[in-house]
PDB file of C-alpha atoms in Angstrom:
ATOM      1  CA  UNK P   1     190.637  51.846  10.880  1.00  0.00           C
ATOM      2  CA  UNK P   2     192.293  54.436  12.738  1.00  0.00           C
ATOM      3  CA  UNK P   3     192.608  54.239  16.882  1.00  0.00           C
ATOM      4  CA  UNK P   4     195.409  55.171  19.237  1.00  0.00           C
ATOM      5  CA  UNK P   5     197.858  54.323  21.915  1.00  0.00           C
ATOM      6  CA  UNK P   6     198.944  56.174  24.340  1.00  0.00           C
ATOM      7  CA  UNK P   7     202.050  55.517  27.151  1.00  0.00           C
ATOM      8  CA  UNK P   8     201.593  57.727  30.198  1.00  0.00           C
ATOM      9  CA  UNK P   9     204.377  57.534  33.392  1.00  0.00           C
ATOM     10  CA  UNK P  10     203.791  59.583  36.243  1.00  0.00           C
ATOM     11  CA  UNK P  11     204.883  60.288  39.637  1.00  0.00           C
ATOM     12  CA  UNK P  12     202.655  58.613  42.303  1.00  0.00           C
ATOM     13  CA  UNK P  13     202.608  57.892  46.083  1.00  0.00           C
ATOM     14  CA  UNK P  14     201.328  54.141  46.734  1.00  0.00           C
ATOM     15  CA  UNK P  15     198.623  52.919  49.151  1.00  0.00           C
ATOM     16  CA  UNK P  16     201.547  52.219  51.518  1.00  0.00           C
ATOM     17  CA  UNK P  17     202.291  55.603  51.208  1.00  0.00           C
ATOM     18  CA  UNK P  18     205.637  55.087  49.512  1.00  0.00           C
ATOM     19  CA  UNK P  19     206.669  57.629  46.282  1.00  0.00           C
ATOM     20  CA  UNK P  20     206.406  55.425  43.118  1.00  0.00           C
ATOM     21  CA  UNK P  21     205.868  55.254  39.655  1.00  0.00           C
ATOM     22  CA  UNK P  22     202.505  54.545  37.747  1.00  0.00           C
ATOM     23  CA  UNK P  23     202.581  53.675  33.909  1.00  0.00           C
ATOM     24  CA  UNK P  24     199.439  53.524  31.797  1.00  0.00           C
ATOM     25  CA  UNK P  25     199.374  51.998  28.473  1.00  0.00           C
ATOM     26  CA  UNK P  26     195.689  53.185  26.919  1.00  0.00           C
ATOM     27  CA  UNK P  27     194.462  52.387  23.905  1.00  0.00           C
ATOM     28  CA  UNK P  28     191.292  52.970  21.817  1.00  0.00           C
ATOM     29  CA  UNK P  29     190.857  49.845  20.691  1.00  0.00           C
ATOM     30  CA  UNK P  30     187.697  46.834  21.085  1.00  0.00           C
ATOM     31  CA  UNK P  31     188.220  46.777  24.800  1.00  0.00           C
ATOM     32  CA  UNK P  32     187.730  43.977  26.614  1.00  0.00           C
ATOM     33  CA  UNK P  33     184.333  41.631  27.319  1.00  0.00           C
ATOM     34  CA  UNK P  34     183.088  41.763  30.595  1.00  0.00           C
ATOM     35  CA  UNK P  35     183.110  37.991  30.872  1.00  0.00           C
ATOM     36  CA  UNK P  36     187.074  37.954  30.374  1.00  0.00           C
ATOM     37  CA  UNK P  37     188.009  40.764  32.519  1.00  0.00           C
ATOM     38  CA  UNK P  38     187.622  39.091  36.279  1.00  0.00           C
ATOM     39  CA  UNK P  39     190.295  36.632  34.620  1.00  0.00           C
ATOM     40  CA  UNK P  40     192.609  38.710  32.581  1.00  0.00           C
ATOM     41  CA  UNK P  41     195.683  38.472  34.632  1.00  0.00           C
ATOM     42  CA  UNK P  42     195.207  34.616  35.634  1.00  0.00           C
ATOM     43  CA  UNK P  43     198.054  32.600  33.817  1.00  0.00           C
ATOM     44  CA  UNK P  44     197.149  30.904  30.751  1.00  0.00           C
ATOM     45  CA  UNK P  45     193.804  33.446  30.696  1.00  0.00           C
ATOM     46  CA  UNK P  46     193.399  35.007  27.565  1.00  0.00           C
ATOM     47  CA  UNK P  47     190.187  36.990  26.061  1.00  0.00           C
ATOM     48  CA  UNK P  48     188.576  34.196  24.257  1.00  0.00           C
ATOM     49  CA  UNK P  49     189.777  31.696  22.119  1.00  0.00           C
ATOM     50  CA  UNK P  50     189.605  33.490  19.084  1.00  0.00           C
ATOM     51  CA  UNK P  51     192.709  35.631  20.433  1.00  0.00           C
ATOM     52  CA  UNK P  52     194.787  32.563  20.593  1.00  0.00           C
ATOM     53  CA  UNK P  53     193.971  31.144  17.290  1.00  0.00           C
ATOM     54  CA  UNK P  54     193.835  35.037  15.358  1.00  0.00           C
ATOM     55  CA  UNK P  55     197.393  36.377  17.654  1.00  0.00           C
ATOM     56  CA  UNK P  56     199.019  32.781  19.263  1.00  0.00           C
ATOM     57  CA  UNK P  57     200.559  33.753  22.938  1.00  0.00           C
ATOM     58  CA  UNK P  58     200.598  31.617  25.949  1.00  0.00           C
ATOM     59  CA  UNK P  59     198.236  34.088  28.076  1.00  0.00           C
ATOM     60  CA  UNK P  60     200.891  34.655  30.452  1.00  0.00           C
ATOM     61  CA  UNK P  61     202.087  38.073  29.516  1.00  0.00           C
ATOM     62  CA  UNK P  62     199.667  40.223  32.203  1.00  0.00           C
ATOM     63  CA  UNK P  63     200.287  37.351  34.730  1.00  0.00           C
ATOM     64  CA  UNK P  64     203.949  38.074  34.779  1.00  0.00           C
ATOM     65  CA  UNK P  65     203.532  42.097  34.857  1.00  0.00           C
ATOM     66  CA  UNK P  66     201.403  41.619  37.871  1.00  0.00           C
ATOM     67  CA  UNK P  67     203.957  38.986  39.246  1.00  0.00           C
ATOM     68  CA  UNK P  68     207.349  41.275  38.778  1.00  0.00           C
ATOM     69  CA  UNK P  69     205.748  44.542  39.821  1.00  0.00           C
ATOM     70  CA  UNK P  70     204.407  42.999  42.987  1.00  0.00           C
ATOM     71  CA  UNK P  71     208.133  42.209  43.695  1.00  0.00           C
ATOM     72  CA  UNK P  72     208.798  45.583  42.864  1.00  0.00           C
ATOM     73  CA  UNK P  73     206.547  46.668  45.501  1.00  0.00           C
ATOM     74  CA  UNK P  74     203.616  47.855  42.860  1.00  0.00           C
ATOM     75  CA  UNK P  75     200.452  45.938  41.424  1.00  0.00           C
ATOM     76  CA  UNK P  76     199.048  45.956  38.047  1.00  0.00           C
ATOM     77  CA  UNK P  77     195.357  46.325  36.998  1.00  0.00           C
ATOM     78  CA  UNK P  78     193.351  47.338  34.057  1.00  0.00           C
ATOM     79  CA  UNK P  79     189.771  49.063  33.061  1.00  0.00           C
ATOM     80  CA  UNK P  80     188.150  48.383  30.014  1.00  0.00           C
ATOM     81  CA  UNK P  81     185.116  49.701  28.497  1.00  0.00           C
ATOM     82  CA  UNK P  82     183.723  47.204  25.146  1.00  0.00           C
ATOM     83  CA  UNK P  83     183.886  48.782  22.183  1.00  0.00           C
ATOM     84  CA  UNK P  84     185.536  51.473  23.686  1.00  0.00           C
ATOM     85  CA  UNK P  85     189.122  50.944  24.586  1.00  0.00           C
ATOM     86  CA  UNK P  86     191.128  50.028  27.231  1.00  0.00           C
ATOM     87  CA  UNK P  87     194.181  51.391  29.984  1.00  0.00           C
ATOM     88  CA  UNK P  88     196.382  48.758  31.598  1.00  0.00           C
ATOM     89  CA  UNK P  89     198.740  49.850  33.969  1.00  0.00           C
ATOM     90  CA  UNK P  90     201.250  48.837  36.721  1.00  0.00           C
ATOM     91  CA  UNK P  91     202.883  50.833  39.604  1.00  0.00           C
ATOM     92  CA  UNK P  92     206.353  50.474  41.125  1.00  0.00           C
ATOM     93  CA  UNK P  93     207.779  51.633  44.591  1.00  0.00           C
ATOM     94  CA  UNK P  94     210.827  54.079  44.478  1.00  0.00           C
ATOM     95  CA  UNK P  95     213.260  54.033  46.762  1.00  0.00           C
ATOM     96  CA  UNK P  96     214.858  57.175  48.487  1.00  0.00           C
ATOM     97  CA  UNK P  97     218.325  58.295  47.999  1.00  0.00           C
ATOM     98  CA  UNK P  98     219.151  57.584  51.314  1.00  0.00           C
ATOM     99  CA  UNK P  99     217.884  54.064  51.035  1.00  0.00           C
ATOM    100  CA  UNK P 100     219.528  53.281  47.921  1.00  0.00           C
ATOM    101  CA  UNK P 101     222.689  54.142  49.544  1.00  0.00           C
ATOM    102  CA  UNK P 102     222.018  51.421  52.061  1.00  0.00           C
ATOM    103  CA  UNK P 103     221.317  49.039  49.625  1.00  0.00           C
ATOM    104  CA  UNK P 104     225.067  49.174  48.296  1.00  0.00           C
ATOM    105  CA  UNK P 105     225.814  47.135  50.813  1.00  0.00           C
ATOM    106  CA  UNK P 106     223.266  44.585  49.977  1.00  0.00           C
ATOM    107  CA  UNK P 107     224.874  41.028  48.982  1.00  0.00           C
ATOM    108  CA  UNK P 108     223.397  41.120  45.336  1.00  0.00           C
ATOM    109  CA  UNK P 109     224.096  44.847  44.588  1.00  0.00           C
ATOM    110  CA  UNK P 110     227.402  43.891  45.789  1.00  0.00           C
ATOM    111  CA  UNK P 111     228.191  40.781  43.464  1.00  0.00           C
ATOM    112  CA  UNK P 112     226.380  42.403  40.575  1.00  0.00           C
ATOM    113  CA  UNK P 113     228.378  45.973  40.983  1.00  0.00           C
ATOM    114  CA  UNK P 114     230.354  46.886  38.015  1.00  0.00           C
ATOM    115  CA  UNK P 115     229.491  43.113  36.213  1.00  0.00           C
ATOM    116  CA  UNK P 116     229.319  43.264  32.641  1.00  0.00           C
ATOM    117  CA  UNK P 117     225.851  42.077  31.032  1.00  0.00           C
ATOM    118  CA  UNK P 118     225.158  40.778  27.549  1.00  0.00           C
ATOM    119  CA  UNK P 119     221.395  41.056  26.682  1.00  0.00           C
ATOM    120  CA  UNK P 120     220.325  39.465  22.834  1.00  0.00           C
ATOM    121  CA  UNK P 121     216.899  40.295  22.094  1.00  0.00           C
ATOM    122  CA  UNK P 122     214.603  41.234  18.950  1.00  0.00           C
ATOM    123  CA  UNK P 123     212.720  43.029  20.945  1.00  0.00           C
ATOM    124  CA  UNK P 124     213.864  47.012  22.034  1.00  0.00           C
ATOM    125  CA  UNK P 125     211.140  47.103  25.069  1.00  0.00           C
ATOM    126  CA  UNK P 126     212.700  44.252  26.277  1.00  0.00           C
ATOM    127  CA  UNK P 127     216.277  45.185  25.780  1.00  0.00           C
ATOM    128  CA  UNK P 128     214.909  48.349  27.490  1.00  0.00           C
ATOM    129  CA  UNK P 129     213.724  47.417  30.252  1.00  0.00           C
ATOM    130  CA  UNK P 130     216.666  44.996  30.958  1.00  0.00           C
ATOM    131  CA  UNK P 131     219.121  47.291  30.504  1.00  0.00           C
ATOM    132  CA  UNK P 132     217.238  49.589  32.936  1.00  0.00           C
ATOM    133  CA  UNK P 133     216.957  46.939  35.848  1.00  0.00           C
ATOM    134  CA  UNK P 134     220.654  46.079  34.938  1.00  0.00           C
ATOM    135  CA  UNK P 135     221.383  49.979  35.645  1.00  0.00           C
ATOM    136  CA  UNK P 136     219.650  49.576  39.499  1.00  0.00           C
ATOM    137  CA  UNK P 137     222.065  47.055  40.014  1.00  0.00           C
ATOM    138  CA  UNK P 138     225.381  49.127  38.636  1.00  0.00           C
ATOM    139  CA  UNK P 139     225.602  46.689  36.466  1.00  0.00           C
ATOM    140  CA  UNK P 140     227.249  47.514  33.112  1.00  0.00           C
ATOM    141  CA  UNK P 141     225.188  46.193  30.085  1.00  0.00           C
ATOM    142  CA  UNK P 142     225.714  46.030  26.196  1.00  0.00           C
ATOM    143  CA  UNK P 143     222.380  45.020  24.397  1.00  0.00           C
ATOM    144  CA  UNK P 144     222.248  43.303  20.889  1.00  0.00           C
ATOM    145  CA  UNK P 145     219.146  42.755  18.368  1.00  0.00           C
ATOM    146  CA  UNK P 146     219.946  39.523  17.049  1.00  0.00           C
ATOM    147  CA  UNK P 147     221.808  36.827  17.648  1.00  0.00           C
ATOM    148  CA  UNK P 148     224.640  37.591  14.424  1.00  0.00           C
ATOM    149  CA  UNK P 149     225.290  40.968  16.528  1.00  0.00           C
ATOM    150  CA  UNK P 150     226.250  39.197  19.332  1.00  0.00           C
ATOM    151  CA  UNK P 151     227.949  36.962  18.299  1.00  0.00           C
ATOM    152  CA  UNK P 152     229.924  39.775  15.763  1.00  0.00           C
ATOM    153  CA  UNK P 153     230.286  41.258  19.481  1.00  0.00           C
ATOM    154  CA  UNK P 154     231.669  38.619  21.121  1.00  0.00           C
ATOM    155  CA  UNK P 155     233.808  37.677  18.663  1.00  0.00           C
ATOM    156  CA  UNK P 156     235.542  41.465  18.951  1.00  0.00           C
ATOM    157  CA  UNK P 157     235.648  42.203  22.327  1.00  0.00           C
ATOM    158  CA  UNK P 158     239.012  41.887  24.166  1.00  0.00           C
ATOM    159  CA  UNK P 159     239.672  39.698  27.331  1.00  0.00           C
ATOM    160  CA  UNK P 160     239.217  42.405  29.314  1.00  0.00           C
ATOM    161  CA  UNK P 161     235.424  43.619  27.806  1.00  0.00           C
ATOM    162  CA  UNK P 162     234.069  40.289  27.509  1.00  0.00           C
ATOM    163  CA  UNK P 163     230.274  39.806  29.158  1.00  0.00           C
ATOM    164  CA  UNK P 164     230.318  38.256  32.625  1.00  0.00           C
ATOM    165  CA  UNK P 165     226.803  36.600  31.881  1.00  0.00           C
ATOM    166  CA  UNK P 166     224.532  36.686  28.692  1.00  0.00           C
ATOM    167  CA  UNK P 167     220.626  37.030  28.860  1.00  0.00           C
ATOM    168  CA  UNK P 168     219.569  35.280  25.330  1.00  0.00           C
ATOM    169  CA  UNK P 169     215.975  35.541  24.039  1.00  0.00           C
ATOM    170  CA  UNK P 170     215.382  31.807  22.771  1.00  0.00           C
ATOM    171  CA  UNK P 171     213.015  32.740  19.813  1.00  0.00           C
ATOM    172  CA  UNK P 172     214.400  35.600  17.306  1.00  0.00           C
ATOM    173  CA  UNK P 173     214.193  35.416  13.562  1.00  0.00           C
ATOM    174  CA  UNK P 174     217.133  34.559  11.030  1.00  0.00           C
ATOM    175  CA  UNK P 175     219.042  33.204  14.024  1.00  0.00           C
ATOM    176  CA  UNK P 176     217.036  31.369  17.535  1.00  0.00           C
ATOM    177  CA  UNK P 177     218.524  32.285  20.826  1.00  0.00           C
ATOM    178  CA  UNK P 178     219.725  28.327  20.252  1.00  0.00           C
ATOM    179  CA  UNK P 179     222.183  29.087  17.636  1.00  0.00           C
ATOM    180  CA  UNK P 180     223.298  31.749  19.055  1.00  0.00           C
ATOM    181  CA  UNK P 181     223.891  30.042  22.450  1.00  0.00           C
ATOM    182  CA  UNK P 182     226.488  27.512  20.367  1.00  0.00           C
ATOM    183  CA  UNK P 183     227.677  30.147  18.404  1.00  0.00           C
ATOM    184  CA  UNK P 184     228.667  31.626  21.659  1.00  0.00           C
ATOM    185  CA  UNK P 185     229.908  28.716  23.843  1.00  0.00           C
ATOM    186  CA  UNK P 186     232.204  27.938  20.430  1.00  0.00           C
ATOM    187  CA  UNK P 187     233.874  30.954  20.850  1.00  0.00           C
ATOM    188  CA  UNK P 188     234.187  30.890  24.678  1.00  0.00           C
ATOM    189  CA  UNK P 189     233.231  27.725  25.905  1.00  0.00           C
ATOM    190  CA  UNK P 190     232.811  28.657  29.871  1.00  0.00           C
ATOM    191  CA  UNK P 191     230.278  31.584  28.844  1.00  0.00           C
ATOM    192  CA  UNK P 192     227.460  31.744  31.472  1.00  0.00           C
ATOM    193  CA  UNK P 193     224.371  32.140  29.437  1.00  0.00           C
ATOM    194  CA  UNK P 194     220.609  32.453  30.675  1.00  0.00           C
ATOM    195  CA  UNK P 195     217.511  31.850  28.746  1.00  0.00           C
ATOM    196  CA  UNK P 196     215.367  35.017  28.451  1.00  0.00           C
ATOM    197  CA  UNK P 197     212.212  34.372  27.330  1.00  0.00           C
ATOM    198  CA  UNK P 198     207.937  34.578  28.001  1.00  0.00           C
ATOM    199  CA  UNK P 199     207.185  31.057  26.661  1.00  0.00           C
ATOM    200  CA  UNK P 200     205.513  28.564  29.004  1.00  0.00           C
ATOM    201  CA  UNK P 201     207.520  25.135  29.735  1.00  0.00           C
TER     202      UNK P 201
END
């Protein structure tokens, strides 16, 4: 079968008013049934049990995209036509210049200024979009795609270039974010390293 996907990130102005951004992820694919859309971005809601047996996932995925781009000062939504296809997308408020300069002063920005960031993750939208939040902050950040790369990493890096904190995915093939946690606190036993992760606990 042939279909597509299509990634679309424009310019906006909110509801508020304020300049933002507005990404759209379409696709022409089953779309989803009217019966499951007034619940799609409830946690643990997924399109029918089928999806869970046929693709696994916890259902929380759209849940959390609503969640982090509210605190982003966006929303998220969908439309969906059965049979058809489907566009989910979220927005995100943008900050002026002149505001981000304030911010600098901000406690957070503050500590996390110039801090050096570790992210392990199979997963390059994820290391993406990590790296690009870490960036907002002036943090500096080295990403890895498995857990033998980091600890490869960590195992060259001088006093001086070592990570200040590690974000570790916990489920990555040929070596879990687990082993690679020990692997780590072997080497430097006083690491600080965070779970990064999507499952439900």
């Amino acid at each position: 079968a042939n279909g597509t996907v299509a990634v679309i990130v424009r310019a906006v102005f909110l509801e508020t008013g304020a300049p933002g951004l507005k990404v759209e992820v379409t696709d022409t694919g089953v779309g989803v049934p009217l019966e499951h859309q007034a619940s799609l971005f409830q946690p643990f809601a997924q399109a029918g049990a089928l999806i869970s047996r046929r693709y696994g996932g916890t259902g929380l995925g759209l849940s959390i995209v609503r969640l982090v781009a509210e605190l982003m000062g966006g929303t998220a939504g969908f439309v969906s036509q059965p049979g058809q296809g489907s566009c989910f997308w979220f927005t995100l408020k943008l900050n002026s210049p002149e505001t981000s300069r304030r911010k600098s002063t901000d406690g957070v920005e503050t500590l996390c200024h110039d801090c050096k960031l570790l992210v392990v993750d199979d997963t390059l939208m994820n290391l993406r979009l990590v790296s690009a939040l870490a960036g907002t902050l002036g943090m500096q950040c080295v990403v890895m795609e498995s857990g033998a790369n980091a600890i490869e990493y960590i195992t060259k890096c001088s006093p001086a270039d070592l990570p200040d904190l590690v974000l570790m995915d916990c489920w990555m093939p040929e070596m879990s974010g687990f082993e690679t946690t020990e692997g780590i606190l072997r080497l430097i036993p006083d690491m600080p390293i965070l779970a990064l992760t999507a499952d439900s606990l």
